Amino acid sequence: MDRSRCPLKLVTLLLCLLPSISSDRPNDMLGLKEKCGKSDATDYRIFGGTSANKGEFPWAGLFRVKLKNDKDSRCSGVLITDSVFLTAAHCVCRRSSSCYDASKLEVAFGYKNFNRASNKFSILDYKTYKIISDSDVGSAGDFALLKVNISDRYVKKLGLRPICLPDKDYSVEYSKDQAFTAIGWGSMQAYFDFPTKLQKARFTYVNNTECSRLWRSNISNQIICTASDKGQDICQGDSGGPLMIQIESVWFLTGVAMSNGGTCGAEDESPAMFGSVFFFKDWFKSIVAQFNGAG
């Protein structure tokens, strides 16, 4: 997440809110009410590129595609229910006609030591909304929902908790000073130099007019753009990670980090882009209902 030393593609990130936004707390669109968005951490101060604390983001997970020769492809993501995991669609599909079989996918939880077998869980099924490639700059809908094979016992044992999904669009209230916090498992310095602990960093809001100008492309209003003035960025492995706001001590997911054709650490400092989850709330509700019906 260091812009000055991070040369890769596949962007992702997660963010936290300053009190410039309305303090009228929304409801969770999935009806989880008091169950979601609660952190066990007491110190929310954000300093650039630091490790997250234990229990600070209990919904965070590392998504991996198990490939040959013990290699893997990774992304970030979050739990939106006890067993439904959200990441980017391009993480599970190389292109619209070539998606990985669910048997090759897994999610690991915990803020560190995610290589332990007890932290890794298989995927029973998944659904994608739209696969967006690097050439589709400005398009929204790069979402994948995964049904995780995890029992209530392990949810409790690992201290997992879903993040809330707002039933209100807050983007109309964002100002240029709006601050967010990014978290993810992305590369920190060199190619595939991945962290051993979950990372967090602060970013600020960039309006879509300015974002479109910097990207030289029309950016949809279903996308939230962010930037950093402290040399922080998002990198390989951060894709699918959440963009968050915090209202009355409750964390809400506002966006999902996309692959936007940029290069982390780029000198032009093109804004990072996140697909707004609010605009796709009907799809989220529908897929979660399908997964719940499947047991």
PDB file of C-alpha atoms in Angstrom:
ATOM      1  CA  MET A   1       0.000   0.000   0.000  1.00  0.00           C
ATOM      2  CA  ASP A   2       3.004   2.314  -0.333  1.00  0.00           C
ATOM      3  CA  ARG A   3       2.512   4.400  -3.507  1.00  0.00           C
ATOM      4  CA  SER A   4       6.212   5.157  -3.823  1.00  0.00           C
ATOM      5  CA  ARG A   5       7.230   1.486  -3.873  1.00  0.00           C
ATOM      6  CA  CYS A   6       4.239  -0.419  -5.242  1.00  0.00           C
ATOM      7  CA  PRO A   7       4.431  -1.074  -9.014  1.00  0.00           C
ATOM      8  CA  LEU A   8       1.520  -3.456  -9.651  1.00  0.00           C
ATOM      9  CA  LYS A   9      -2.018  -3.616 -11.048  1.00  0.00           C
ATOM     10  CA  LEU A  10      -5.241  -5.085  -9.642  1.00  0.00           C
ATOM     11  CA  VAL A  11      -6.454  -2.375  -7.346  1.00  0.00           C
ATOM     12  CA  THR A  12      -8.330  -2.678  -4.005  1.00  0.00           C
ATOM     13  CA  LEU A  13      -8.945  -0.841  -0.842  1.00  0.00           C
ATOM     14  CA  LEU A  14     -11.092  -0.125   2.202  1.00  0.00           C
ATOM     15  CA  LEU A  15     -12.074   3.074   3.952  1.00  0.00           C
ATOM     16  CA  CYS A  16     -13.311   4.828   7.182  1.00  0.00           C
ATOM     17  CA  LEU A  17     -15.419   7.944   7.760  1.00  0.00           C
ATOM     18  CA  LEU A  18     -14.772  11.330   9.323  1.00  0.00           C
ATOM     19  CA  PRO A  19     -17.734  13.044  11.038  1.00  0.00           C
ATOM     20  CA  SER A  20     -18.363  15.326   8.024  1.00  0.00           C
ATOM     21  CA  ILE A  21     -21.127  13.008   6.883  1.00  0.00           C
ATOM     22  CA  SER A  22     -24.624  12.725   8.327  1.00  0.00           C
ATOM     23  CA  SER A  23     -24.603  10.965  11.695  1.00  0.00           C
ATOM     24  CA  ASP A  24     -28.047   9.518  11.018  1.00  0.00           C
ATOM     25  CA  ARG A  25     -27.119   5.856  11.052  1.00  0.00           C
ATOM     26  CA  PRO A  26     -28.702   3.808   8.246  1.00  0.00           C
ATOM     27  CA  ASN A  27     -30.040   0.291   8.528  1.00  0.00           C
ATOM     28  CA  ASP A  28     -28.265  -2.735   7.115  1.00  0.00           C
ATOM     29  CA  MET A  29     -29.826  -3.580   3.739  1.00  0.00           C
ATOM     30  CA  LEU A  30     -29.736  -7.298   4.620  1.00  0.00           C
ATOM     31  CA  GLY A  31     -31.560  -6.768   7.912  1.00  0.00           C
ATOM     32  CA  LEU A  32     -28.691  -7.804  10.197  1.00  0.00           C
ATOM     33  CA  LYS A  33     -29.349  -4.827  12.494  1.00  0.00           C
ATOM     34  CA  GLU A  34     -27.105  -4.902  15.596  1.00  0.00           C
ATOM     35  CA  LYS A  35     -25.161  -7.979  14.454  1.00  0.00           C
ATOM     36  CA  CYS A  36     -23.006  -6.286  11.815  1.00  0.00           C
ATOM     37  CA  GLY A  37     -20.303  -3.626  11.645  1.00  0.00           C
ATOM     38  CA  LYS A  38     -19.076  -3.852  15.251  1.00  0.00           C
ATOM     39  CA  SER A  39     -15.324  -3.735  15.811  1.00  0.00           C
ATOM     40  CA  ASP A  40     -13.585  -5.109  18.890  1.00  0.00           C
ATOM     41  CA  ALA A  41     -10.807  -2.512  18.644  1.00  0.00           C
ATOM     42  CA  THR A  42     -10.887   0.632  20.779  1.00  0.00           C
ATOM     43  CA  ASP A  43      -8.292   2.712  18.890  1.00  0.00           C
ATOM     44  CA  TYR A  44      -9.373   3.777  15.403  1.00  0.00           C
ATOM     45  CA  ARG A  45      -6.541   6.195  14.682  1.00  0.00           C
ATOM     46  CA  ILE A  46      -5.187   5.600  11.198  1.00  0.00           C
ATOM     47  CA  PHE A  47      -1.573   6.097  10.238  1.00  0.00           C
ATOM     48  CA  GLY A  48      -0.373   5.327   6.727  1.00  0.00           C
ATOM     49  CA  GLY A  49       0.350   1.743   5.811  1.00  0.00           C
ATOM     50  CA  THR A  50       0.139   0.209   9.287  1.00  0.00           C
ATOM     51  CA  SER A  51      -0.988  -3.238  10.358  1.00  0.00           C
ATOM     52  CA  ALA A  52      -4.554  -3.661  11.563  1.00  0.00           C
ATOM     53  CA  ASN A  53      -5.141  -4.639  15.166  1.00  0.00           C
ATOM     54  CA  LYS A  54      -6.656  -7.918  16.286  1.00  0.00           C
ATOM     55  CA  GLY A  55     -10.454  -7.702  16.122  1.00  0.00           C
ATOM     56  CA  GLU A  56     -10.405  -4.307  14.405  1.00  0.00           C
ATOM     57  CA  PHE A  57     -11.968  -5.549  11.158  1.00  0.00           C
ATOM     58  CA  PRO A  58     -13.569  -8.944  11.967  1.00  0.00           C
ATOM     59  CA  TRP A  59     -15.203  -9.119   8.515  1.00  0.00           C
ATOM     60  CA  ALA A  60     -11.936  -8.966   6.543  1.00  0.00           C
ATOM     61  CA  GLY A  61     -10.800 -12.010   4.589  1.00  0.00           C
ATOM     62  CA  LEU A  62      -8.194 -13.115   2.072  1.00  0.00           C
ATOM     63  CA  PHE A  63      -9.600 -14.722  -1.097  1.00  0.00           C
ATOM     64  CA  ARG A  64      -7.367 -17.156  -2.982  1.00  0.00           C
ATOM     65  CA  VAL A  65      -7.526 -19.207  -6.160  1.00  0.00           C
ATOM     66  CA  LYS A  66      -5.494 -22.403  -5.678  1.00  0.00           C
ATOM     67  CA  LEU A  67      -3.356 -22.872  -8.773  1.00  0.00           C
ATOM     68  CA  LYS A  68      -0.790 -25.474  -9.818  1.00  0.00           C
ATOM     69  CA  ASN A  69       2.751 -25.662  -8.395  1.00  0.00           C
ATOM     70  CA  ASP A  70       1.548 -24.287  -5.035  1.00  0.00           C
ATOM     71  CA  LYS A  71       0.982 -20.870  -6.550  1.00  0.00           C
ATOM     72  CA  ASP A  72      -2.117 -18.850  -5.893  1.00  0.00           C
ATOM     73  CA  SER A  73      -3.920 -15.729  -7.036  1.00  0.00           C
ATOM     74  CA  ARG A  74      -5.189 -13.520  -4.252  1.00  0.00           C
ATOM     75  CA  CYS A  75      -7.672 -10.739  -3.580  1.00  0.00           C
ATOM     76  CA  SER A  76      -9.211  -9.116  -0.522  1.00  0.00           C
ATOM     77  CA  GLY A  77     -12.851  -9.079   0.566  1.00  0.00           C
ATOM     78  CA  VAL A  78     -15.357  -9.007   3.421  1.00  0.00           C
ATOM     79  CA  LEU A  79     -18.121 -11.020   5.054  1.00  0.00           C
ATOM     80  CA  ILE A  80     -21.560  -9.462   4.560  1.00  0.00           C
ATOM     81  CA  THR A  81     -23.302 -12.276   6.492  1.00  0.00           C
ATOM     82  CA  ASP A  82     -21.829 -15.055   8.641  1.00  0.00           C
ATOM     83  CA  SER A  83     -21.271 -17.193   5.532  1.00  0.00           C
ATOM     84  CA  VAL A  84     -21.460 -14.899   2.467  1.00  0.00           C
ATOM     85  CA  PHE A  85     -18.205 -13.286   1.314  1.00  0.00           C
ATOM     86  CA  LEU A  86     -17.963 -10.329  -1.080  1.00  0.00           C
ATOM     87  CA  THR A  87     -15.016  -9.702  -3.408  1.00  0.00           C
ATOM     88  CA  ALA A  88     -14.453  -8.497  -6.994  1.00  0.00           C
ATOM     89  CA  ALA A  89     -15.805 -10.540  -9.907  1.00  0.00           C
ATOM     90  CA  HIS A  90     -12.522 -10.309 -11.803  1.00  0.00           C
ATOM     91  CA  CYS A  91     -10.911 -12.218  -8.920  1.00  0.00           C
ATOM     92  CA  VAL A  92     -12.953 -15.359  -9.674  1.00  0.00           C
ATOM     93  CA  CYS A  93     -13.176 -14.953 -13.457  1.00  0.00           C
ATOM     94  CA  ARG A  94     -10.290 -14.198 -15.802  1.00  0.00           C
ATOM     95  CA  ARG A  95     -12.903 -13.106 -18.335  1.00  0.00           C
ATOM     96  CA  SER A  96     -16.667 -13.530 -18.693  1.00  0.00           C
ATOM     97  CA  SER A  97     -16.350 -16.932 -20.399  1.00  0.00           C
ATOM     98  CA  SER A  98     -13.611 -18.318 -18.139  1.00  0.00           C
ATOM     99  CA  CYS A  99     -14.391 -18.516 -14.427  1.00  0.00           C
ATOM    100  CA  TYR A 100     -12.681 -20.742 -11.865  1.00  0.00           C
ATOM    101  CA  ASP A 101     -14.468 -23.781 -10.487  1.00  0.00           C
ATOM    102  CA  ALA A 102     -15.612 -23.294  -6.885  1.00  0.00           C
ATOM    103  CA  SER A 103     -13.409 -26.225  -5.813  1.00  0.00           C
ATOM    104  CA  LYS A 104     -10.318 -24.109  -6.581  1.00  0.00           C
ATOM    105  CA  LEU A 105     -11.420 -21.227  -4.366  1.00  0.00           C
ATOM    106  CA  GLU A 106     -10.917 -20.590  -0.665  1.00  0.00           C
ATOM    107  CA  VAL A 107     -11.190 -17.776   1.864  1.00  0.00           C
ATOM    108  CA  ALA A 108      -8.918 -17.292   4.878  1.00  0.00           C
ATOM    109  CA  PHE A 109      -9.868 -15.214   7.921  1.00  0.00           C
ATOM    110  CA  GLY A 110      -7.869 -13.502  10.642  1.00  0.00           C
ATOM    111  CA  TYR A 111      -5.662 -10.408  10.764  1.00  0.00           C
ATOM    112  CA  LYS A 112      -2.509 -12.557  10.529  1.00  0.00           C
ATOM    113  CA  ASN A 113      -1.310 -16.163  10.175  1.00  0.00           C
ATOM    114  CA  PHE A 114      -3.871 -16.839   7.454  1.00  0.00           C
ATOM    115  CA  ASN A 115      -1.847 -19.856   6.234  1.00  0.00           C
ATOM    116  CA  ARG A 116      -3.071 -22.002   9.115  1.00  0.00           C
ATOM    117  CA  ALA A 117      -5.462 -24.737   7.959  1.00  0.00           C
ATOM    118  CA  SER A 118      -7.942 -23.819  10.704  1.00  0.00           C
ATOM    119  CA  ASN A 119      -8.357 -20.346   9.183  1.00  0.00           C
ATOM    120  CA  LYS A 120      -9.081 -21.493   5.600  1.00  0.00           C
ATOM    121  CA  PHE A 121     -12.507 -22.415   4.249  1.00  0.00           C
ATOM    122  CA  SER A 122     -13.748 -23.800   0.945  1.00  0.00           C
ATOM    123  CA  ILE A 123     -16.378 -22.217  -1.296  1.00  0.00           C
ATOM    124  CA  LEU A 124     -19.680 -24.004  -1.940  1.00  0.00           C
ATOM    125  CA  ASP A 125     -20.964 -21.711  -4.679  1.00  0.00           C
ATOM    126  CA  TYR A 126     -20.558 -18.205  -6.053  1.00  0.00           C
ATOM    127  CA  LYS A 127     -22.325 -15.665  -8.246  1.00  0.00           C
ATOM    128  CA  THR A 128     -20.887 -12.739 -10.205  1.00  0.00           C
ATOM    129  CA  TYR A 129     -22.659  -9.568 -11.269  1.00  0.00           C
ATOM    130  CA  LYS A 130     -20.284  -8.405 -13.995  1.00  0.00           C
ATOM    131  CA  ILE A 131     -16.687  -9.154 -14.887  1.00  0.00           C
ATOM    132  CA  ILE A 132     -14.836  -5.906 -15.580  1.00  0.00           C
ATOM    133  CA  SER A 133     -11.463  -5.953 -17.304  1.00  0.00           C
ATOM    134  CA  ASP A 134      -8.638  -3.410 -17.160  1.00  0.00           C
ATOM    135  CA  SER A 135      -9.921  -1.855 -20.383  1.00  0.00           C
ATOM    136  CA  ASP A 136     -13.376  -1.132 -18.904  1.00  0.00           C
ATOM    137  CA  VAL A 137     -12.296   1.992 -17.024  1.00  0.00           C
ATOM    138  CA  GLY A 138     -15.273   3.674 -15.370  1.00  0.00           C
ATOM    139  CA  SER A 139     -17.676   0.710 -15.494  1.00  0.00           C
ATOM    140  CA  ALA A 140     -19.389  -0.474 -12.309  1.00  0.00           C
ATOM    141  CA  GLY A 141     -20.691  -3.812 -11.059  1.00  0.00           C
ATOM    142  CA  ASP A 142     -17.466  -5.778 -10.511  1.00  0.00           C
ATOM    143  CA  PHE A 143     -18.903  -7.919  -7.690  1.00  0.00           C
ATOM    144  CA  ALA A 144     -18.793 -11.584  -6.687  1.00  0.00           C
ATOM    145  CA  LEU A 145     -20.651 -13.170  -3.764  1.00  0.00           C
ATOM    146  CA  LEU A 146     -19.311 -16.461  -2.406  1.00  0.00           C
ATOM    147  CA  LYS A 147     -21.067 -18.996  -0.183  1.00  0.00           C
ATOM    148  CA  VAL A 148     -18.405 -19.994   2.360  1.00  0.00           C
ATOM    149  CA  ASN A 149     -18.373 -23.477   3.872  1.00  0.00           C
ATOM    150  CA  ILE A 150     -18.070 -22.309   7.471  1.00  0.00           C
ATOM    151  CA  SER A 151     -20.006 -23.389  10.548  1.00  0.00           C
ATOM    152  CA  ASP A 152     -21.393 -21.174  13.297  1.00  0.00           C
ATOM    153  CA  ARG A 153     -18.833 -22.758  15.629  1.00  0.00           C
ATOM    154  CA  TYR A 154     -15.911 -21.463  13.571  1.00  0.00           C
ATOM    155  CA  VAL A 155     -17.527 -18.058  13.108  1.00  0.00           C
ATOM    156  CA  LYS A 156     -17.611 -17.743  16.886  1.00  0.00           C
ATOM    157  CA  LYS A 157     -14.181 -19.326  17.425  1.00  0.00           C
ATOM    158  CA  LEU A 158     -12.479 -16.929  15.020  1.00  0.00           C
ATOM    159  CA  GLY A 159     -14.450 -13.917  16.257  1.00  0.00           C
ATOM    160  CA  LEU A 160     -15.875 -13.213  12.805  1.00  0.00           C
ATOM    161  CA  ARG A 161     -18.581 -10.639  12.205  1.00  0.00           C
ATOM    162  CA  PRO A 162     -20.095  -9.244   8.968  1.00  0.00           C
ATOM    163  CA  ILE A 163     -19.804  -5.621   7.925  1.00  0.00           C
ATOM    164  CA  CYS A 164     -23.038  -3.669   7.423  1.00  0.00           C
ATOM    165  CA  LEU A 165     -24.340  -2.724   3.971  1.00  0.00           C
ATOM    166  CA  PRO A 166     -26.123   0.680   4.076  1.00  0.00           C
ATOM    167  CA  ASP A 167     -29.681   1.054   2.823  1.00  0.00           C
ATOM    168  CA  LYS A 168     -28.906   4.705   2.049  1.00  0.00           C
ATOM    169  CA  ASP A 169     -26.693   6.346  -0.600  1.00  0.00           C
ATOM    170  CA  TYR A 170     -24.170   8.562   1.189  1.00  0.00           C
ATOM    171  CA  SER A 171     -22.200   9.592  -1.893  1.00  0.00           C
ATOM    172  CA  VAL A 172     -24.321  12.737  -2.294  1.00  0.00           C
ATOM    173  CA  GLU A 173     -22.980  13.907   1.088  1.00  0.00           C
ATOM    174  CA  TYR A 174     -19.276  13.329   0.420  1.00  0.00           C
ATOM    175  CA  SER A 175     -17.043  16.395   0.366  1.00  0.00           C
ATOM    176  CA  LYS A 176     -13.441  16.741  -0.781  1.00  0.00           C
ATOM    177  CA  ASP A 177     -12.393  16.306   2.850  1.00  0.00           C
ATOM    178  CA  GLN A 178     -14.269  13.041   3.274  1.00  0.00           C
ATOM    179  CA  ALA A 179     -11.811  10.513   4.699  1.00  0.00           C
ATOM    180  CA  PHE A 180     -11.841   6.741   4.349  1.00  0.00           C
ATOM    181  CA  THR A 181      -9.666   3.879   5.575  1.00  0.00           C
ATOM    182  CA  ALA A 182      -8.364   1.185   3.247  1.00  0.00           C
ATOM    183  CA  ILE A 183      -7.568  -2.361   4.363  1.00  0.00           C
ATOM    184  CA  GLY A 184      -6.281  -5.267   2.369  1.00  0.00           C
ATOM    185  CA  TRP A 185      -3.737  -8.020   1.795  1.00  0.00           C
ATOM    186  CA  GLY A 186      -2.106  -6.368  -1.225  1.00  0.00           C
ATOM    187  CA  SER A 187       1.563  -6.114  -2.166  1.00  0.00           C
ATOM    188  CA  MET A 188       3.486  -3.558  -0.097  1.00  0.00           C
ATOM    189  CA  GLN A 189       6.852  -2.930  -1.777  1.00  0.00           C
ATOM    190  CA  ALA A 190       8.024  -5.204  -4.570  1.00  0.00           C
ATOM    191  CA  TYR A 191       6.317  -7.663  -6.886  1.00  0.00           C
ATOM    192  CA  PHE A 192       4.414 -10.208  -4.775  1.00  0.00           C
ATOM    193  CA  ASP A 193       5.861  -8.825  -1.543  1.00  0.00           C
ATOM    194  CA  PHE A 194       2.703  -9.601   0.411  1.00  0.00           C
ATOM    195  CA  PRO A 195       2.203  -8.660   4.076  1.00  0.00           C
ATOM    196  CA  THR A 196       1.816 -11.185   6.888  1.00  0.00           C
ATOM    197  CA  LYS A 197      -0.746  -8.959   8.615  1.00  0.00           C
ATOM    198  CA  LEU A 198      -3.816  -7.126   7.344  1.00  0.00           C
ATOM    199  CA  GLN A 199      -2.893  -3.565   6.315  1.00  0.00           C
ATOM    200  CA  LYS A 200      -4.863  -0.323   6.710  1.00  0.00           C
ATOM    201  CA  ALA A 201      -4.388   3.196   5.343  1.00  0.00           C
ATOM    202  CA  ARG A 202      -6.286   6.477   4.972  1.00  0.00           C
ATOM    203  CA  PHE A 203      -7.665   7.933   1.736  1.00  0.00           C
ATOM    204  CA  THR A 204      -9.873  10.889   0.791  1.00  0.00           C
ATOM    205  CA  TYR A 205     -12.792  11.383  -1.584  1.00  0.00           C
ATOM    206  CA  VAL A 206     -12.375  12.543  -5.203  1.00  0.00           C
ATOM    207  CA  ASN A 207     -15.571  13.716  -6.930  1.00  0.00           C
ATOM    208  CA  ASN A 208     -16.511  12.012 -10.191  1.00  0.00           C
ATOM    209  CA  THR A 209     -15.916  15.099 -12.335  1.00  0.00           C
ATOM    210  CA  GLU A 210     -12.307  15.322 -11.176  1.00  0.00           C
ATOM    211  CA  CYS A 211     -11.934  11.544 -11.305  1.00  0.00           C
ATOM    212  CA  SER A 212     -13.128  11.491 -14.929  1.00  0.00           C
ATOM    213  CA  ARG A 213     -10.665  14.250 -15.802  1.00  0.00           C
ATOM    214  CA  LEU A 214      -7.725  12.448 -14.215  1.00  0.00           C
ATOM    215  CA  TRP A 215      -8.633   9.133 -15.825  1.00  0.00           C
ATOM    216  CA  ARG A 216      -9.537  10.791 -19.142  1.00  0.00           C
ATOM    217  CA  SER A 217     -12.639   8.640 -19.201  1.00  0.00           C
ATOM    218  CA  ASN A 218     -16.276   8.957 -18.189  1.00  0.00           C
ATOM    219  CA  ILE A 219     -16.558   7.592 -14.647  1.00  0.00           C
ATOM    220  CA  SER A 220     -20.002   6.287 -13.676  1.00  0.00           C
ATOM    221  CA  ASN A 221     -21.794   7.790 -10.661  1.00  0.00           C
ATOM    222  CA  GLN A 222     -21.954   4.193  -9.414  1.00  0.00           C
ATOM    223  CA  ILE A 223     -18.230   4.448  -8.707  1.00  0.00           C
ATOM    224  CA  ILE A 224     -16.536   6.104  -5.718  1.00  0.00           C
ATOM    225  CA  CYS A 225     -13.069   7.551  -6.398  1.00  0.00           C
ATOM    226  CA  THR A 226     -10.393   8.081  -3.745  1.00  0.00           C
ATOM    227  CA  ALA A 227      -6.836   9.382  -3.453  1.00  0.00           C
ATOM    228  CA  SER A 228      -4.038   9.802  -0.924  1.00  0.00           C
ATOM    229  CA  ASP A 229      -1.546  12.617  -0.348  1.00  0.00           C
ATOM    230  CA  LYS A 230       0.776  10.546   1.855  1.00  0.00           C
ATOM    231  CA  GLY A 231       2.318   8.157  -0.650  1.00  0.00           C
ATOM    232  CA  GLN A 232      -0.185   5.376   0.063  1.00  0.00           C
ATOM    233  CA  ASP A 233      -1.811   3.304  -2.644  1.00  0.00           C
ATOM    234  CA  ILE A 234      -3.563   0.030  -3.348  1.00  0.00           C
ATOM    235  CA  CYS A 235      -1.822  -2.822  -5.082  1.00  0.00           C
ATOM    236  CA  GLN A 236      -1.813  -6.421  -6.325  1.00  0.00           C
ATOM    237  CA  GLY A 237      -3.948  -8.473  -3.936  1.00  0.00           C
ATOM    238  CA  ASP A 238      -6.054  -5.543  -2.712  1.00  0.00           C
ATOM    239  CA  SER A 239      -8.743  -6.042  -5.400  1.00  0.00           C
ATOM    240  CA  GLY A 240     -12.159  -6.861  -3.967  1.00  0.00           C
ATOM    241  CA  GLY A 241     -11.384  -5.103  -0.705  1.00  0.00           C
ATOM    242  CA  PRO A 242     -13.944  -2.849   0.955  1.00  0.00           C
ATOM    243  CA  LEU A 243     -14.424   0.905   1.058  1.00  0.00           C
ATOM    244  CA  MET A 244     -15.895   1.716   4.485  1.00  0.00           C
ATOM    245  CA  ILE A 245     -17.467   4.491   6.501  1.00  0.00           C
ATOM    246  CA  GLN A 246     -18.082   4.525  10.231  1.00  0.00           C
ATOM    247  CA  ILE A 247     -21.286   5.961  11.691  1.00  0.00           C
ATOM    248  CA  GLU A 248     -21.955   5.941  15.437  1.00  0.00           C
ATOM    249  CA  SER A 249     -19.226   3.308  15.976  1.00  0.00           C
ATOM    250  CA  VAL A 250     -20.712   1.019  13.312  1.00  0.00           C
ATOM    251  CA  TRP A 251     -18.823   0.233  10.093  1.00  0.00           C
ATOM    252  CA  PHE A 252     -20.638   0.295   6.758  1.00  0.00           C
ATOM    253  CA  LEU A 253     -19.371  -0.932   3.398  1.00  0.00           C
ATOM    254  CA  THR A 254     -19.781   1.668   0.657  1.00  0.00           C
ATOM    255  CA  GLY A 255     -17.614   0.304  -2.148  1.00  0.00           C
ATOM    256  CA  VAL A 256     -15.557  -2.609  -3.461  1.00  0.00           C
ATOM    257  CA  ALA A 257     -12.090  -2.057  -4.968  1.00  0.00           C
ATOM    258  CA  MET A 258     -11.949  -2.601  -8.702  1.00  0.00           C
ATOM    259  CA  SER A 259      -9.325  -3.456 -11.283  1.00  0.00           C
ATOM    260  CA  ASN A 260      -9.254  -0.214 -13.229  1.00  0.00           C
ATOM    261  CA  GLY A 261      -6.312  -0.546 -15.573  1.00  0.00           C
ATOM    262  CA  GLY A 262      -4.084   1.616 -13.403  1.00  0.00           C
ATOM    263  CA  THR A 263      -0.710   0.849 -11.854  1.00  0.00           C
ATOM    264  CA  CYS A 264      -0.253   1.265  -8.121  1.00  0.00           C
ATOM    265  CA  GLY A 265       2.497   3.715  -7.431  1.00  0.00           C
ATOM    266  CA  ALA A 266       1.861   5.465 -10.749  1.00  0.00           C
ATOM    267  CA  GLU A 267       3.350   8.951 -10.933  1.00  0.00           C
ATOM    268  CA  ASP A 268       0.140  10.414 -12.361  1.00  0.00           C
ATOM    269  CA  GLU A 269      -1.661   9.479  -9.111  1.00  0.00           C
ATOM    270  CA  SER A 270      -4.870   8.425 -10.845  1.00  0.00           C
ATOM    271  CA  PRO A 271      -7.620   7.951  -8.238  1.00  0.00           C
ATOM    272  CA  ALA A 272      -8.487   4.465  -7.033  1.00  0.00           C
ATOM    273  CA  MET A 273     -12.011   3.374  -7.945  1.00  0.00           C
ATOM    274  CA  PHE A 274     -14.600   1.410  -5.948  1.00  0.00           C
ATOM    275  CA  GLY A 275     -17.922   0.080  -7.128  1.00  0.00           C
ATOM    276  CA  SER A 276     -20.708   1.518  -4.956  1.00  0.00           C
ATOM    277  CA  VAL A 277     -22.635  -1.304  -3.271  1.00  0.00           C
ATOM    278  CA  PHE A 278     -25.783   0.766  -2.675  1.00  0.00           C
ATOM    279  CA  PHE A 279     -26.705   0.883  -6.371  1.00  0.00           C
ATOM    280  CA  PHE A 280     -26.663  -2.921  -6.524  1.00  0.00           C
ATOM    281  CA  LYS A 281     -28.553  -3.623  -3.309  1.00  0.00           C
ATOM    282  CA  ASP A 282     -31.333  -5.580  -5.057  1.00  0.00           C
ATOM    283  CA  TRP A 283     -28.771  -7.976  -6.521  1.00  0.00           C
ATOM    284  CA  PHE A 284     -27.052  -8.440  -3.151  1.00  0.00           C
ATOM    285  CA  LYS A 285     -30.364  -9.194  -1.454  1.00  0.00           C
ATOM    286  CA  SER A 286     -31.367 -11.641  -4.184  1.00  0.00           C
ATOM    287  CA  ILE A 287     -28.134 -13.661  -4.120  1.00  0.00           C
ATOM    288  CA  VAL A 288     -27.972 -13.781  -0.315  1.00  0.00           C
ATOM    289  CA  ALA A 289     -31.565 -15.078  -0.307  1.00  0.00           C
ATOM    290  CA  GLN A 290     -30.582 -17.759  -2.853  1.00  0.00           C
ATOM    291  CA  PHE A 291     -27.623 -18.857  -0.731  1.00  0.00           C
ATOM    292  CA  ASN A 292     -29.736 -18.946   2.419  1.00  0.00           C
ATOM    293  CA  GLY A 293     -32.328 -21.047   0.635  1.00  0.00           C
ATOM    294  CA  ALA A 294     -29.624 -23.481  -0.399  1.00  0.00           C
ATOM    295  CA  GLY A 295     -28.829 -24.020   3.264  1.00  0.00           C
TER     296      GLY A 295
END
